[in-house]
Tab-separated table of C-alpha atoms and ligand atoms in Angstrom:
chain	number	residue	atom	x	y	z
A	276	MET	CA	0.000	0.000	0.000
A	277	THR	CA	1.578	3.284	-1.015
A	278	SER	CA	0.647	6.586	0.463
A	279	THR	CA	-0.341	8.121	-2.867
A	280	GLU	CA	-2.980	5.542	-3.826
A	281	ALA	CA	-6.370	7.162	-3.605
A	282	GLY	CA	-8.395	5.499	-0.923
A	283	ALA	CA	-5.425	3.605	0.430
A	284	GLY	CA	-6.283	4.621	3.944
A	285	PRO	CA	-8.840	3.045	6.246
A	286	THR	CA	-12.568	3.264	5.786
A	287	PRO	CA	-14.138	6.738	5.956
A	288	ASN	CA	-14.016	8.449	9.284
A	289	ASP	CA	-16.873	7.712	11.699
A	290	LEU	CA	-17.148	11.302	12.868
A	291	TRP	CA	-17.352	13.102	9.544
A	292	GLY	CA	-17.057	10.428	6.885
A	293	GLY	CA	-20.702	10.416	5.730
A	294	ARG	CA	-20.053	11.996	2.361
A	295	PHE	CA	-16.783	10.135	1.750
A	296	GLU	CA	-16.412	6.912	-0.194
A	297	THR	CA	-12.872	6.160	0.845
A	298	GLY	CA	-10.600	7.051	3.696
A	299	PRO	CA	-7.672	9.452	3.470
A	300	ALA	CA	-4.306	8.565	1.985
A	301	GLU	CA	-1.722	7.668	4.579
A	302	ILE	CA	0.200	10.833	3.814
A	303	MET	CA	-3.005	12.852	4.212
A	304	GLN	CA	-3.515	11.326	7.612
A	305	ARG	CA	-0.016	12.275	8.608
A	306	ILE	CA	-0.232	15.875	7.543
A	307	ASN	CA	-3.724	16.214	8.979
A	308	ALA	CA	-3.244	14.649	12.404
A	309	SER	CA	-2.460	16.936	15.315
A	310	ILE	CA	-2.971	14.481	18.161
A	311	ASP	CA	0.749	14.257	18.960
A	312	VAL	CA	0.654	17.948	19.807
A	313	ASP	CA	-2.884	18.697	20.947
A	314	ARG	CA	-3.151	15.712	23.319
A	315	ARG	CA	-1.900	18.227	25.868
A	316	LEU	CA	-5.346	19.862	25.649
A	317	TYR	CA	-7.212	16.869	27.090
A	318	ALA	CA	-8.124	18.513	30.420
A	319	GLN	CA	-9.326	21.685	28.707
A	320	ASP	CA	-11.222	19.715	26.081
A	321	ILE	CA	-13.034	17.690	28.721
A	322	ALA	CA	-13.775	20.802	30.812
A	323	GLY	CA	-15.208	22.526	27.715
A	324	SER	CA	-17.347	19.483	26.886
A	325	LYS	CA	-18.668	19.251	30.430
A	326	ALA	CA	-19.695	22.894	30.409
A	327	HIS	CA	-21.325	22.487	27.007
A	328	CYS	CA	-23.165	19.347	28.162
A	329	LYS	CA	-24.515	20.989	31.332
A	330	MET	CA	-25.741	23.915	29.271
A	331	LEU	CA	-27.443	21.608	26.752
A	332	VAL	CA	-29.312	19.960	29.641
A	333	ALA	CA	-30.192	23.280	31.302
A	334	THR	CA	-31.653	24.606	28.051
A	335	GLY	CA	-33.603	21.414	27.403
A	336	ILE	CA	-31.629	20.570	24.245
A	337	LEU	CA	-30.387	17.360	25.858
A	338	THR	CA	-32.250	15.060	28.262
A	339	ARG	CA	-31.052	14.859	31.836
A	340	ALA	CA	-30.329	11.138	31.427
A	341	ASP	CA	-28.133	11.672	28.374
A	342	GLY	CA	-26.420	14.574	30.118
A	343	GLU	CA	-25.595	12.442	33.142
A	344	ALA	CA	-24.232	9.621	31.024
A	345	ILE	CA	-22.048	12.062	29.099
A	346	LEU	CA	-20.696	13.746	32.241
A	347	ALA	CA	-19.893	10.410	33.876
A	348	GLY	CA	-18.147	9.240	30.706
A	349	LEU	CA	-16.119	12.446	30.465
A	350	GLU	CA	-15.036	12.074	34.095
A	351	ARG	CA	-13.800	8.606	33.357
A	352	ILE	CA	-11.898	9.737	30.277
A	353	LEU	CA	-10.253	12.489	32.312
A	354	ALA	CA	-9.088	9.918	34.866
A	355	GLU	CA	-7.745	7.712	32.071
A	356	CYS	CA	-5.841	10.613	30.511
A	357	GLU	CA	-4.460	11.664	33.872
A	358	ALA	CA	-3.222	8.117	34.456
A	359	GLY	CA	-1.477	8.217	31.059
A	360	ARG	CA	-3.898	5.696	29.607
A	361	MET	CA	-5.145	7.679	26.609
A	362	ARG	CA	-5.082	5.421	23.545
A	363	ILE	CA	-3.682	7.309	20.584
A	364	ASP	CA	-4.907	6.571	17.050
A	365	PRO	CA	-3.608	8.914	14.339
A	366	ALA	CA	-6.689	8.137	12.242
A	367	LEU	CA	-8.645	10.087	14.848
A	368	GLU	CA	-6.841	13.323	13.954
A	369	ASP	CA	-7.022	15.345	17.118
A	370	ILE	CA	-7.827	15.448	20.817
A	371	HIS	CA	-11.482	16.346	20.211
A	372	MET	CA	-12.101	13.229	18.137
A	373	HIS	CA	-10.165	11.070	20.566
A	374	VAL	CA	-12.299	12.166	23.494
A	375	GLU	CA	-15.539	11.812	21.561
A	376	THR	CA	-14.640	8.400	20.194
A	377	ARG	CA	-13.682	7.133	23.629
A	378	LEU	CA	-16.928	8.550	24.994
A	379	ARG	CA	-18.871	6.535	22.460
A	380	GLU	CA	-16.984	3.398	23.440
A	381	LEU	CA	-17.905	4.036	27.059
A	382	ILE	CA	-21.534	5.215	26.899
A	383	GLY	CA	-22.740	4.450	23.394
A	384	GLU	CA	-25.425	6.438	21.605
A	385	PRO	CA	-25.722	9.543	23.894
A	386	ALA	CA	-22.080	10.388	23.065
A	387	GLY	CA	-23.211	11.414	19.605
A	388	ARG	CA	-25.483	14.079	21.092
A	389	LEU	CA	-22.697	16.004	22.811
A	390	HIS	CA	-21.668	17.745	19.600
A	391	THR	CA	-25.131	19.338	19.189
A	392	ALA	CA	-24.851	23.112	18.700
A	393	ARG	CA	-21.063	22.927	18.636
A	394	SER	CA	-18.272	22.624	16.092
A	395	ARG	CA	-14.652	21.684	16.493
A	396	ASN	CA	-13.951	25.272	15.506
A	397	ASP	CA	-15.429	26.853	18.634
A	398	GLN	CA	-14.354	23.816	20.637
A	399	VAL	CA	-10.670	24.163	19.802
A	400	ALA	CA	-10.753	27.947	20.219
A	401	THR	CA	-12.192	27.432	23.708
A	402	ASP	CA	-9.776	24.652	24.682
A	403	PHE	CA	-6.777	26.638	23.513
A	404	ARG	CA	-7.865	29.774	25.357
A	405	LEU	CA	-8.234	27.743	28.532
A	406	TRP	CA	-4.753	26.274	28.043
A	407	VAL	CA	-3.114	29.634	27.383
A	408	ARG	CA	-4.927	31.096	30.391
A	409	ASP	CA	-3.365	28.402	32.598
A	410	ALA	CA	0.021	29.059	31.003
A	411	LEU	CA	-0.334	32.759	31.836
A	412	ASP	CA	-1.118	31.882	35.443
A	413	ARG	CA	1.904	29.575	35.636
A	414	MET	CA	4.132	32.261	34.145
A	415	ASP	CA	2.872	34.818	36.638
A	416	HIS	CA	3.502	32.447	39.528
A	417	GLY	CA	7.022	31.661	38.311
A	418	LEU	CA	7.843	35.335	37.881
A	419	ARG	CA	6.588	36.046	41.375
A	420	LEU	CA	8.970	33.443	42.815
A	421	LEU	CA	11.810	34.891	40.761
A	422	GLN	CA	11.036	38.392	42.019
A	423	SER	CA	11.005	37.049	45.553
A	424	ALA	CA	14.476	35.487	45.094
A	425	LEU	CA	15.789	38.749	43.606
A	426	LEU	CA	14.280	40.759	46.463
A	427	ASP	CA	15.909	38.546	49.101
A	428	GLN	CA	19.334	39.006	47.501
A	429	ALA	CA	18.726	42.729	46.999
A	430	GLU	CA	17.854	43.085	50.655
A	431	ARG	CA	21.050	41.334	51.710
A	432	HIS	CA	23.088	43.521	49.385
A	433	ALA	CA	21.288	46.849	49.544
A	434	ALA	CA	24.593	48.463	50.535
A	435	SER	CA	27.115	46.170	48.794
A	436	ILE	CA	28.996	48.358	46.347
A	437	MET	CA	29.780	47.271	42.800
A	438	PRO	CA	30.636	49.029	39.551
A	439	GLY	CA	27.637	49.997	37.462
A	440	PHE	CA	28.250	49.690	33.733
A	441	THR	CA	27.378	51.374	30.483
A	442	HIS	CA	28.831	49.876	27.284
A	443	LEU	CA	30.094	47.175	29.693
A	444	GLN	CA	32.648	49.786	30.789
A	445	ALA	CA	32.766	50.696	34.475
A	446	ALA	CA	30.593	53.814	34.744
A	447	GLN	CA	29.568	54.740	38.296
A	448	PRO	CA	29.447	52.831	41.572
A	449	VAL	CA	26.044	51.376	42.420
A	450	THR	CA	24.894	48.817	44.936
A	451	PHE	CA	24.399	45.185	44.016
A	452	GLY	CA	20.919	45.399	45.501
A	453	HIS	CA	20.058	48.330	43.246
A	454	HIS	CA	21.209	46.419	40.187
A	455	LEU	CA	19.075	43.387	41.099
A	456	MET	CA	16.084	45.629	41.756
A	457	ALA	CA	16.221	46.745	38.122
A	458	TYR	CA	15.241	43.165	37.195
A	459	VAL	CA	12.493	43.119	39.808
A	460	GLU	CA	10.954	46.093	37.999
A	461	MET	CA	11.357	44.492	34.559
A	462	PHE	CA	9.673	41.291	35.658
A	463	GLY	CA	7.015	43.405	37.371
A	464	ARG	CA	6.155	44.961	34.014
A	465	ASP	CA	6.145	41.508	32.434
A	466	ARG	CA	3.628	40.436	35.037
A	467	GLY	CA	1.577	43.466	34.039
A	468	ARG	CA	1.685	42.191	30.443
A	469	VAL	CA	0.513	38.798	31.693
A	470	ARG	CA	-2.415	40.463	33.470
A	471	ASP	CA	-3.396	42.550	30.440
A	472	CYS	CA	-3.211	39.552	28.148
A	473	ARG	CA	-5.279	37.441	30.538
A	474	THR	CA	-7.997	40.079	30.749
A	475	ARG	CA	-8.327	40.354	26.971
A	476	LEU	CA	-8.135	36.573	26.507
A	477	ASN	CA	-10.800	35.801	29.066
A	478	GLU	CA	-13.868	35.716	26.791
A	479	CYS	CA	-15.532	32.521	25.709
A	480	PRO	CA	-15.767	31.437	22.050
A	481	LEU	CA	-18.008	28.438	22.807
A	482	GLY	CA	-21.366	28.690	21.045
A	483	ALA	CA	-19.943	30.340	17.938
A	484	ALA	CA	-20.225	26.828	16.443
A	485	ALA	CA	-18.619	26.544	12.993
A	486	LEU	CA	-18.643	30.323	12.453
A	487	ALA	CA	-22.203	31.605	12.249
A	488	GLY	CA	-23.682	30.674	15.625
A	489	THR	CA	-26.416	28.045	15.963
A	490	SER	CA	-30.154	27.625	15.610
A	491	PHE	CA	-30.362	25.824	18.963
A	492	PRO	CA	-31.459	27.895	21.986
A	493	ILE	CA	-28.071	27.729	23.730
A	494	ASP	CA	-27.035	29.776	26.760
A	495	ARG	CA	-23.597	31.213	26.078
A	496	GLU	CA	-23.543	33.171	29.339
A	497	MET	CA	-23.804	29.894	31.182
A	498	THR	CA	-20.925	28.124	29.414
A	499	ALA	CA	-18.754	31.236	29.741
A	500	ARG	CA	-19.424	31.379	33.482
A	501	GLU	CA	-18.925	27.652	33.911
A	502	LEU	CA	-15.434	27.865	32.367
A	503	GLY	CA	-14.376	30.939	34.342
A	504	PHE	CA	-14.596	33.356	31.414
A	505	ALA	CA	-15.747	36.904	32.077
A	506	ARG	CA	-18.259	36.823	29.216
A	507	PRO	CA	-18.980	35.202	25.826
A	508	MET	CA	-17.176	36.629	22.794
A	509	ARG	CA	-19.443	39.016	20.935
A	510	ASN	CA	-18.868	37.935	17.332
A	511	SER	CA	-19.090	34.300	16.260
A	512	ILE	CA	-16.796	34.750	13.257
A	513	ASP	CA	-14.136	36.471	15.356
A	514	ALA	CA	-14.514	33.788	18.012
A	515	VAL	CA	-13.362	30.983	15.711
A	516	SER	CA	-10.957	33.056	13.595
A	517	ASP	CA	-8.489	34.852	15.760
A	518	ARG	CA	-5.497	33.590	17.684
A	519	ASP	CA	-4.349	36.983	18.882
A	520	PHE	CA	-4.612	35.762	22.476
A	521	ALA	CA	-1.896	33.185	21.767
A	522	LEU	CA	0.203	35.780	19.962
A	523	GLU	CA	-0.126	38.153	22.872
A	524	TYR	CA	0.910	35.351	25.198
A	525	LEU	CA	3.929	34.624	22.986
A	526	ALA	CA	4.879	38.298	22.834
A	527	THR	CA	4.702	38.441	26.616
A	528	ALA	CA	6.763	35.259	26.890
A	529	ALA	CA	9.277	36.780	24.464
A	530	SER	CA	9.615	39.844	26.674
A	531	VAL	CA	10.171	37.619	29.712
A	532	ALA	CA	12.701	35.501	27.816
A	533	MET	CA	14.520	38.618	26.636
A	534	HIS	CA	14.775	39.918	30.205
A	535	LEU	CA	15.862	36.498	31.450
A	536	SER	CA	18.547	36.290	28.780
A	537	ARG	CA	20.028	39.614	29.880
A	538	LEU	CA	20.157	38.455	33.470
A	539	ALA	CA	21.614	35.119	32.334
A	540	GLU	CA	24.288	36.932	30.340
A	541	GLU	CA	25.221	38.961	33.412
A	542	LEU	CA	25.467	35.768	35.470
A	543	VAL	CA	27.793	34.298	32.837
A	544	ILE	CA	29.989	37.400	32.925
A	545	TRP	CA	29.875	37.833	36.705
A	546	SER	CA	30.747	34.207	37.426
A	547	SER	CA	33.727	34.177	35.043
A	548	ALA	CA	37.255	33.887	36.458
A	549	GLN	CA	37.951	37.364	35.045
A	550	PHE	CA	35.135	39.019	37.020
A	551	ARG	CA	34.547	36.755	40.051
A	552	PHE	CA	31.627	38.992	41.119
A	553	VAL	CA	29.434	36.016	42.052
A	554	ARG	CA	29.743	32.304	42.695
A	555	LEU	CA	26.997	30.141	41.230
A	556	SER	CA	26.049	27.046	43.200
A	557	ASP	CA	27.040	23.506	42.244
A	558	ALA	CA	23.336	22.861	41.742
A	559	PHE	CA	23.202	25.141	38.684
A	560	THR	CA	26.618	24.595	37.118
A	561	THR	CA	28.453	21.704	35.480
A	562	GLY	CA	32.043	20.539	35.342
A	563	SER	CA	34.243	19.803	32.365
A	564	SER	CA	35.243	16.256	31.491
A	565	ILE	CA	38.764	17.375	30.619
A	566	MET	CA	39.489	20.532	32.647
A	567	PRO	CA	39.144	19.735	36.355
A	568	GLN	CA	39.188	23.388	37.431
A	569	LYS	CA	36.077	24.315	35.446
A	570	LYS	CA	32.661	25.202	36.763
A	571	ASN	CA	30.526	26.175	33.809
A	572	PRO	CA	27.384	28.322	34.040
A	573	ASP	CA	25.372	25.995	31.783
A	574	ALA	CA	21.966	26.861	33.228
A	575	ALA	CA	22.576	30.560	32.582
A	576	GLU	CA	23.822	29.840	29.072
A	577	LEU	CA	20.762	27.734	28.288
A	578	VAL	CA	18.419	30.404	29.618
A	579	ARG	CA	20.247	32.867	27.380
A	580	ALA	CA	19.766	30.537	24.415
A	581	LYS	CA	16.193	29.349	25.012
A	582	CYS	CA	15.128	32.881	24.295
A	583	GLY	CA	15.556	31.930	20.636
A	584	ARG	CA	12.780	29.354	20.808
A	585	VAL	CA	10.385	31.768	22.427
A	586	MET	CA	11.019	34.581	19.984
A	587	GLY	CA	10.917	32.131	17.090
A	588	SER	CA	7.560	30.810	18.257
A	589	TYR	CA	6.069	34.285	18.158
A	590	LEU	CA	7.278	34.823	14.611
A	591	GLN	CA	6.132	31.337	13.615
A	592	LEU	CA	2.533	31.911	14.680
A	593	MET	CA	2.447	35.463	13.322
A	594	THR	CA	3.468	34.031	9.967
A	595	VAL	CA	0.776	31.341	10.111
A	596	MET	CA	-1.929	33.909	10.851
A	597	LYS	CA	-1.009	36.656	8.431
A	598	GLY	CA	-3.151	36.760	5.308
A	599	LEU	CA	-5.590	34.072	6.510
A	600	PRO	CA	-9.143	34.776	5.326
A	601	LEU	CA	-11.891	34.533	7.957
A	602	ALA	CA	-13.102	32.308	9.488
A	603	TYR	CA	-11.371	29.046	10.513
A	604	GLY	CA	-8.649	27.569	8.286
A	605	LYS	CA	-6.749	24.368	8.991
A	606	ASP	CA	-3.596	26.482	8.999
A	607	MET	CA	-4.649	27.417	12.506
A	608	GLN	CA	-3.989	23.904	13.728
A	609	GLU	CA	-0.333	24.995	13.588
A	610	ASP	CA	-0.979	27.399	16.472
A	611	LYS	CA	-0.339	24.943	19.277
A	612	ALA	CA	3.141	23.549	18.648
A	613	PRO	CA	4.918	26.938	18.864
A	614	THR	CA	2.824	27.981	21.836
A	615	PHE	CA	3.557	24.793	23.775
A	616	GLU	CA	7.232	24.958	22.875
A	617	ALA	CA	7.532	28.559	24.019
A	618	ALA	CA	5.640	27.859	27.242
A	619	ASP	CA	7.908	24.935	28.104
A	620	ALA	CA	11.030	26.960	27.374
A	621	VAL	CA	10.002	30.063	29.259
A	622	GLU	CA	8.665	28.235	32.310
A	623	LEU	CA	11.849	26.201	32.624
A	624	SER	CA	13.968	29.317	32.143
A	625	ILE	CA	12.107	31.222	34.848
A	626	ALA	CA	12.499	28.365	37.313
A	627	ALA	CA	16.199	27.856	36.536
A	628	THR	CA	16.865	31.576	36.919
A	629	ALA	CA	15.056	31.710	40.253
A	630	GLY	CA	17.209	28.799	41.427
A	631	MET	CA	20.436	30.441	40.302
A	632	ILE	CA	19.545	33.761	41.921
A	633	GLN	CA	18.529	32.119	45.169
A	634	ASP	CA	21.818	30.209	45.442
A	635	MET	CA	24.154	32.863	44.029
A	636	GLN	CA	26.855	34.177	46.362
A	637	PRO	CA	28.191	37.614	45.504
A	638	ASP	CA	31.817	38.293	46.547
A	639	ILE	CA	31.446	41.621	48.329
A	640	ALA	CA	35.190	42.317	48.488
A	641	VAL	CA	35.705	41.713	44.770
A	642	LEU	CA	32.671	43.837	43.936
A	643	ALA	CA	33.888	46.714	46.106
A	644	ALA	CA	37.424	46.591	44.677
A	645	ALA	CA	36.057	46.607	41.125
A	646	ALA	CA	33.740	49.500	41.987
A	647	GLY	CA	36.726	51.809	42.433
A	648	GLN	CA	38.459	50.842	39.208
A	649	GLY	CA	38.012	52.727	35.965
A	650	TYR	CA	37.615	56.220	37.497
A	651	THR	CA	34.001	55.510	38.421
A	652	THR	CA	33.816	58.541	40.714
A	653	ALA	CA	34.760	61.030	37.984
A	654	THR	CA	31.144	62.200	37.808
A	655	ASP	CA	31.207	62.808	41.566
A	656	LEU	CA	34.247	65.048	41.068
A	657	ALA	CA	32.519	66.974	38.286
A	658	ASP	CA	29.331	67.313	40.379
A	659	TRP	CA	31.460	68.567	43.294
A	660	LEU	CA	33.041	71.252	41.105
A	661	VAL	CA	29.535	72.393	40.149
A	662	ARG	CA	28.076	72.231	43.651
A	663	VAL	CA	30.972	73.635	45.667
A	664	LYS	CA	32.896	75.706	43.141
A	665	GLY	CA	29.882	77.004	41.218
A	666	MET	CA	31.311	75.848	37.878
A	667	PRO	CA	29.004	75.263	34.880
A	668	PHE	CA	28.691	71.481	34.402
A	669	ARG	CA	30.318	71.512	30.938
A	670	ASP	CA	33.444	73.230	32.353
A	671	ALA	CA	33.492	70.860	35.333
A	672	HIS	CA	33.264	67.921	32.897
A	673	HIS	CA	36.304	69.286	31.028
A	674	VAL	CA	38.384	69.850	34.190
A	675	THR	CA	37.528	66.369	35.465
A	676	GLY	CA	38.454	64.859	32.117
A	677	ARG	CA	41.917	66.400	32.381
A	678	ILE	CA	42.321	65.082	35.940
A	679	VAL	CA	41.324	61.571	34.764
A	680	ARG	CA	43.911	61.832	31.978
A	681	LEU	CA	46.540	62.758	34.547
A	682	ALA	CA	45.636	59.790	36.746
A	683	GLU	CA	45.670	57.512	33.722
A	684	LYS	CA	49.145	58.733	32.739
A	685	ARG	CA	50.390	58.024	36.269
A	686	ASP	CA	48.455	54.726	36.340
A	687	VAL	CA	46.745	55.502	39.656
A	688	GLY	CA	43.185	56.021	40.872
A	689	LEU	CA	41.669	59.514	41.212
A	690	GLU	CA	41.982	59.404	45.002
A	691	ASP	CA	45.706	58.540	44.686
A	692	LEU	CA	46.575	61.839	42.983
A	693	THR	CA	48.175	64.473	45.215
A	694	LEU	CA	46.495	67.782	45.905
A	695	PRO	CA	49.166	69.750	43.963
A	696	GLU	CA	48.589	67.463	40.963
A	697	MET	CA	44.871	68.242	41.076
A	698	GLN	CA	45.566	71.902	41.548
A	699	SER	CA	47.781	71.882	38.461
A	700	VAL	CA	44.555	71.331	36.517
A	701	HIS	CA	42.358	73.653	38.584
A	702	SER	CA	43.816	75.893	41.270
A	703	GLY	CA	40.536	76.179	43.217
A	704	ILE	CA	40.506	72.496	44.249
A	705	GLY	CA	41.051	71.976	48.006
A	706	GLU	CA	41.642	69.082	50.414
A	707	GLU	CA	37.860	68.499	50.815
A	708	VAL	CA	37.743	67.002	47.322
A	709	PHE	CA	39.092	63.681	48.587
A	710	ALA	CA	35.861	63.033	50.503
A	711	VAL	CA	33.881	62.818	47.261
A	712	LEU	CA	36.290	60.493	45.482
A	713	GLY	CA	35.476	57.367	47.524
A	714	VAL	CA	32.920	54.871	46.139
A	715	ALA	CA	30.953	54.669	49.392
A	716	ASN	CA	30.467	58.404	49.378
A	717	SER	CA	29.495	58.311	45.734
A	718	VAL	CA	26.808	55.708	46.286
A	719	ALA	CA	25.490	57.299	49.490
A	720	SER	CA	25.135	60.657	47.741
A	721	ARG	CA	22.800	59.358	45.024
A	722	ARG	CA	19.672	59.897	47.052
A	723	SER	CA	17.465	61.061	44.189
A	724	LEU	CA	14.219	59.153	43.668
A	725	GLY	CA	15.052	55.786	42.118
A	726	GLY	CA	18.773	56.300	42.855
A	727	THR	CA	21.312	53.856	44.241
A	728	ALA	CA	21.814	55.225	47.792
A	729	PRO	CA	21.298	52.259	50.161
A	730	GLU	CA	18.418	53.993	51.948
A	731	ARG	CA	16.666	54.495	48.588
A	732	VAL	CA	17.296	50.881	47.636
A	733	ARG	CA	15.729	49.722	50.918
A	734	GLN	CA	12.684	51.893	50.241
A	735	ALA	CA	12.403	50.438	46.745
A	736	ILE	CA	12.611	46.911	48.137
A	737	ALA	CA	9.817	47.591	50.636
A	738	ALA	CA	7.639	49.135	47.922
A	739	ALA	CA	8.275	46.236	45.549
A	740	ARG	CA	7.485	43.642	48.211
A	741	ALA	CA	4.174	45.379	48.863
A	742	GLU	CA	3.340	45.697	45.181
A	743	TYR	CA	4.519	42.369	43.803
A	744	LEU	CA	4.466	39.864	46.633
A	745	GLU	CA	1.727	40.937	49.000
A	746	GLY	CA	-0.866	41.626	46.315
B	57	LIG	N1	-7.398	19.994	15.263
B	57	LIG	C1	-8.058	21.164	14.806
B	57	LIG	C2	-7.253	22.421	15.197
B	57	LIG	O1	-6.474	22.346	16.073
B	57	LIG	C3	-9.408	21.270	15.405
B	57	LIG	C4	-10.380	22.060	14.607
B	57	LIG	C5	-10.768	21.301	13.380
B	57	LIG	N2	-11.772	22.003	12.654
B	57	LIG	C6	-12.009	21.746	11.383
B	57	LIG	N3	-12.910	22.506	10.808
B	57	LIG	N4	-11.349	20.850	10.723
B	57	LIG	O2	-7.391	23.462	14.602
């Protein structure tokens, strides 16, 4: 039997094969089947069917006896799936047909009544929304735990001084806690994206049927309520046509993955032998089979890399959806694989990052020593010339630049220059200048709102705990 022979496949499908003389070619079955992917929707599919069944009974479309048989059968199928006992048959295409076929095996004739006033089009749109809604909730929970780990470290190191960077060049001293709090804010905004996406997603497509609605007297408010949706979707064509909720989820996941990859990159840099800013735990590193001294930041590297999957998934689904005429097209079956792949990657990345942050041990002495290198207090000197000497900032910038050049020529730090050396650049400089050249002074002086002074960092931590963890 070759796959190109017409009618080489099995007999016509029981669920829609009425108008067919022969079954699909083997190759048709393979391109058409989605069960390997959408089997992950079994819980949502069964929940959607239960809600639909209860509504059909409540509206008198289905008898109570049939309704009870269907609900009992669905419960049993759920238990079977949960126990890993779902029997997979590629001829049955997708999860919806698997559940319905099994239901018929279990309860017989009433199973065929469940699909009254419903189509696989509104069914799959409902199932997928429910799945993405759960994924959003899992992402939010993971991000909350990550924020909590970051906050604990930030609290411990609210006053630990490190170099802050721009262009990966030492720029100005900051505290380690302040740096970590930047990520707390980023993930806070990501959680805001999760919330927004969830709110827009949370409308129920069920009852749109194939695309036009149904002639049966269904109660869409009831099914929406039953499934935890805020309301039914208003337009039946839109309900079965759009996947913007999945795209919005993927865009949110991409933002999370992008933020995670930046943090991962910093962990890779910080844990290197050249920086030694932090030690990662044995639990999140690996050794080398040839170089006994090595401790590689594999988890951080993989978080950095998994970002590619998430971003790729967004582009993949965007490309599937663009140019599709309304309403449902089978193209849309390709919506789940990228979404599942991105969800797996981002959830794992969030958890691995939380673990790394929790275990990470910053080396306070190394951080402090590095904070003073690279003339990081040059801005403090310029600010001092403005504040104390009344110089315009541009002139102060110029004077400071010449002092830095002098220090560079002598290969010493700013605070190691002598007063006469400083005065050779600007005669007005006095002994008091040395107080502003230390990193601790620099950090403590940055008391502006959102600045790095330890007292500000502690305020920010308290505010973030209240906003993100106690909500
Ligand atoms: N497996 C299909 C999907 O995921 C279910 C919907 C099938 N609808 C149809 N009209 N063939 O999109």
